[in-house]
Structure formats: C-alpha cells, structure tokens
XYZ file of N, CA and C in Angstrom:
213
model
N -11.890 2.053 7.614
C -11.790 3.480 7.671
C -11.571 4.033 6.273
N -12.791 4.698 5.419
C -12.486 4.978 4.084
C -11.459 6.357 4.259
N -10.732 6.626 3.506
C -9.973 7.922 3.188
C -10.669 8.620 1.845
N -9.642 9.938 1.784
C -10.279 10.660 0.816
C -8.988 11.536 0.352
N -8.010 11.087 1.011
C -6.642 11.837 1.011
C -5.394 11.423 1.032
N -4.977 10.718 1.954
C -3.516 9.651 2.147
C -3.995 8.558 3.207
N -3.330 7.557 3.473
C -2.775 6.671 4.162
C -1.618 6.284 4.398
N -1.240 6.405 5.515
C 0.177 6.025 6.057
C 0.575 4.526 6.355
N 1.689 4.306 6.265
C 1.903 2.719 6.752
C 3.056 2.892 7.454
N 2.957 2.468 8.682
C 4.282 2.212 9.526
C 4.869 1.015 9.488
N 5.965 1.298 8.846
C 6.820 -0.177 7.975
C 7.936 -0.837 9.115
N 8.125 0.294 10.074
C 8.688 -0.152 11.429
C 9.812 -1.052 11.133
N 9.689 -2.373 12.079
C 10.756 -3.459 11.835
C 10.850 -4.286 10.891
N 9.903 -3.902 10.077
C 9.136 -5.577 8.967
C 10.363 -5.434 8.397
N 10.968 -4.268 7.652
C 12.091 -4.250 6.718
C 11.212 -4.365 5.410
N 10.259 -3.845 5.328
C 9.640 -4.049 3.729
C 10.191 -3.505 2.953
N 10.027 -3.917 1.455
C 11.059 -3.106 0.891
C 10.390 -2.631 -0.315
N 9.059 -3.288 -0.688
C 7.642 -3.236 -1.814
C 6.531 -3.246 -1.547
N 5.635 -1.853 -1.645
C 4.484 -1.686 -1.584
C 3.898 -1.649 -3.113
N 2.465 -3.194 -3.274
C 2.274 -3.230 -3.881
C 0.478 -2.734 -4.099
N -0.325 -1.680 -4.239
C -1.764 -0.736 -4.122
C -2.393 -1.846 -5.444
N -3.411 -2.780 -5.436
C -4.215 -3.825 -6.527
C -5.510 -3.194 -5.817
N -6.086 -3.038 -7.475
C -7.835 -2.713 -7.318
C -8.766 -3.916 -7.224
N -9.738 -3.542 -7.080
C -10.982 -5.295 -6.967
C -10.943 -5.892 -8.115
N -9.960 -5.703 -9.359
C -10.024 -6.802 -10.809
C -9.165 -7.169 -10.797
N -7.916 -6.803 -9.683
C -6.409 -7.247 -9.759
C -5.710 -6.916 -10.167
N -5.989 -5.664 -10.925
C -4.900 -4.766 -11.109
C -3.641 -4.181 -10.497
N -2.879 -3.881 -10.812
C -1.503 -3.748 -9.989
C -1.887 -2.201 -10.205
N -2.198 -0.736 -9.230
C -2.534 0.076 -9.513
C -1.408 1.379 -9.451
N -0.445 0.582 -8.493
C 0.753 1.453 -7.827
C 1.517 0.033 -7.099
N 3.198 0.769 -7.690
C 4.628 0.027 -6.952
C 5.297 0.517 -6.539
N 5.980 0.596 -4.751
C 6.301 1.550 -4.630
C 7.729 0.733 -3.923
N 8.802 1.534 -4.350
C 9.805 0.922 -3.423
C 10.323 1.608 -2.494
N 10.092 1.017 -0.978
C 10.396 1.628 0.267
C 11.482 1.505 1.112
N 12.311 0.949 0.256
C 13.546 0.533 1.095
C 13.809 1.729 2.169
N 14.582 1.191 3.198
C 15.350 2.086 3.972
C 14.160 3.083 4.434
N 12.795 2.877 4.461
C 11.942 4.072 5.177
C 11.400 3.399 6.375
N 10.797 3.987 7.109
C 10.584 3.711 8.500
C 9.157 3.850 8.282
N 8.804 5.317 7.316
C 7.157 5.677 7.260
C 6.951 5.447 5.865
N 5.819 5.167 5.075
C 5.146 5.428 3.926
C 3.781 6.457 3.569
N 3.876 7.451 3.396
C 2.398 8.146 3.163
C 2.046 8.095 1.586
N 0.774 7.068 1.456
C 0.351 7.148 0.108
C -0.531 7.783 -0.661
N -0.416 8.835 -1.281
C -2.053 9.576 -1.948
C -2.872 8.613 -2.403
N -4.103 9.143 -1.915
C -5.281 8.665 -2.747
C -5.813 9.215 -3.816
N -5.439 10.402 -3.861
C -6.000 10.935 -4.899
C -6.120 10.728 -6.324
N -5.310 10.345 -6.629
C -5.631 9.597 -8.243
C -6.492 8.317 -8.128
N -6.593 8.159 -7.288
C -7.378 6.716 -7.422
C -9.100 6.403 -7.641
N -9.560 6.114 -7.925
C -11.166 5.964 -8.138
C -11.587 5.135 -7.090
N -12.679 5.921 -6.442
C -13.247 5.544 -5.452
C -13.462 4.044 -5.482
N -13.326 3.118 -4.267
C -13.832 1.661 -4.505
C -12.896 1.430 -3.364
N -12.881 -0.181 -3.280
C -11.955 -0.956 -2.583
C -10.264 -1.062 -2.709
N -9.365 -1.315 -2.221
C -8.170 -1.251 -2.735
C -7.319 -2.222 -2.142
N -6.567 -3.173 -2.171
C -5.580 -3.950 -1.455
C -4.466 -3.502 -1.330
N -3.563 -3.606 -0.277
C -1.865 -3.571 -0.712
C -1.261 -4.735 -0.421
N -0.580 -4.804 -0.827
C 0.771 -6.221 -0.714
C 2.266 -5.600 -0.226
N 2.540 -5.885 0.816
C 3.701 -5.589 1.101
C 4.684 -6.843 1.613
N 5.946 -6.462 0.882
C 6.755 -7.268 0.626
C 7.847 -7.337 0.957
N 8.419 -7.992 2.436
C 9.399 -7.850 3.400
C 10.997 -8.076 2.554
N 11.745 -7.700 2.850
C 13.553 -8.320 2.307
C 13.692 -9.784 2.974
N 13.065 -10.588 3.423
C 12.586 -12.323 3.632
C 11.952 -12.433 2.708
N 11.217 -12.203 2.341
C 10.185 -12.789 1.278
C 8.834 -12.635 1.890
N 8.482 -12.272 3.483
C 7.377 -12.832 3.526
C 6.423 -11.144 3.142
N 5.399 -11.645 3.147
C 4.149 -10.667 2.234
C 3.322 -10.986 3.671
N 2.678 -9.051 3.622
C 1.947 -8.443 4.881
C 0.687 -8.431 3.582
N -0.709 -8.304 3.797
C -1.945 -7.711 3.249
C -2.588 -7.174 3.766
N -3.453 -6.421 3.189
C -4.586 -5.573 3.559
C -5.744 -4.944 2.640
N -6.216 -3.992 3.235
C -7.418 -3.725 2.596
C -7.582 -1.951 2.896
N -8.051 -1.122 2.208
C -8.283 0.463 2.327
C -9.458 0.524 1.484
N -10.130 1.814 1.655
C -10.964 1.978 0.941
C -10.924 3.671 0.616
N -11.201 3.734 -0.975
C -11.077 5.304 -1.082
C -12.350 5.569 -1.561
N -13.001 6.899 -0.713
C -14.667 7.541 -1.345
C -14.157 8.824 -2.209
C-alpha cells in the first residue's frame, strides 16, 4: 500500500521502544524513540519517493520488520 502522507504503526503489546525508517542503500533515514506509546504516526513527507524499511525494536531485544512504500 504506497502512501503519500503518514503511516501509522500500532505498537500495542510488543513494548517497542525504537523505530528504525532505512532506504534501499541502507541508510538509517529516521530514529524514533517510542517508548511508552501505544500509537506511532510517521510523515512521509520528507522522504523521496522509493521503497523504505522499518526496524522496530522491542525492550527484549527482539526486532519486528517491514516494508512501506512512498510515491
């Protein structure tokens, strides 16, 4: 589902506590620290159209991934 505006992440029970936004060269593009939130809404707008990953990063250690795309 490309966006053109925000994306939300429902961080729910995971307890994440680091959202990490990497472009297709691996760039680290955005770090966001979410402690203590339940919701995350992220702009797209600065970002240049293309592919995008996030890394999110539980208070265990363990790491969620994914994939977005901004036009």
């Amino acid at each position: 589902n490309p966006t053109n505006g925000s994306i939300s992440f429902k961080l729910g029970e995971q307890q994440i506590i680091l959202i990490q936004i990497i472009d297709c060269n691996g760039r680290v593009c955005g770090s966001f620290d979410v402690q203590k939130q339940s919701d995350f809404v992220l702009s797209t707008e600065k970002y240049q159209p293309g592919i995008y990953f996030y890394k999110a990063t539980s208070v265990n250690g363990m790491i969620h991934t994914g994939k977005f795309v901004v036009q």
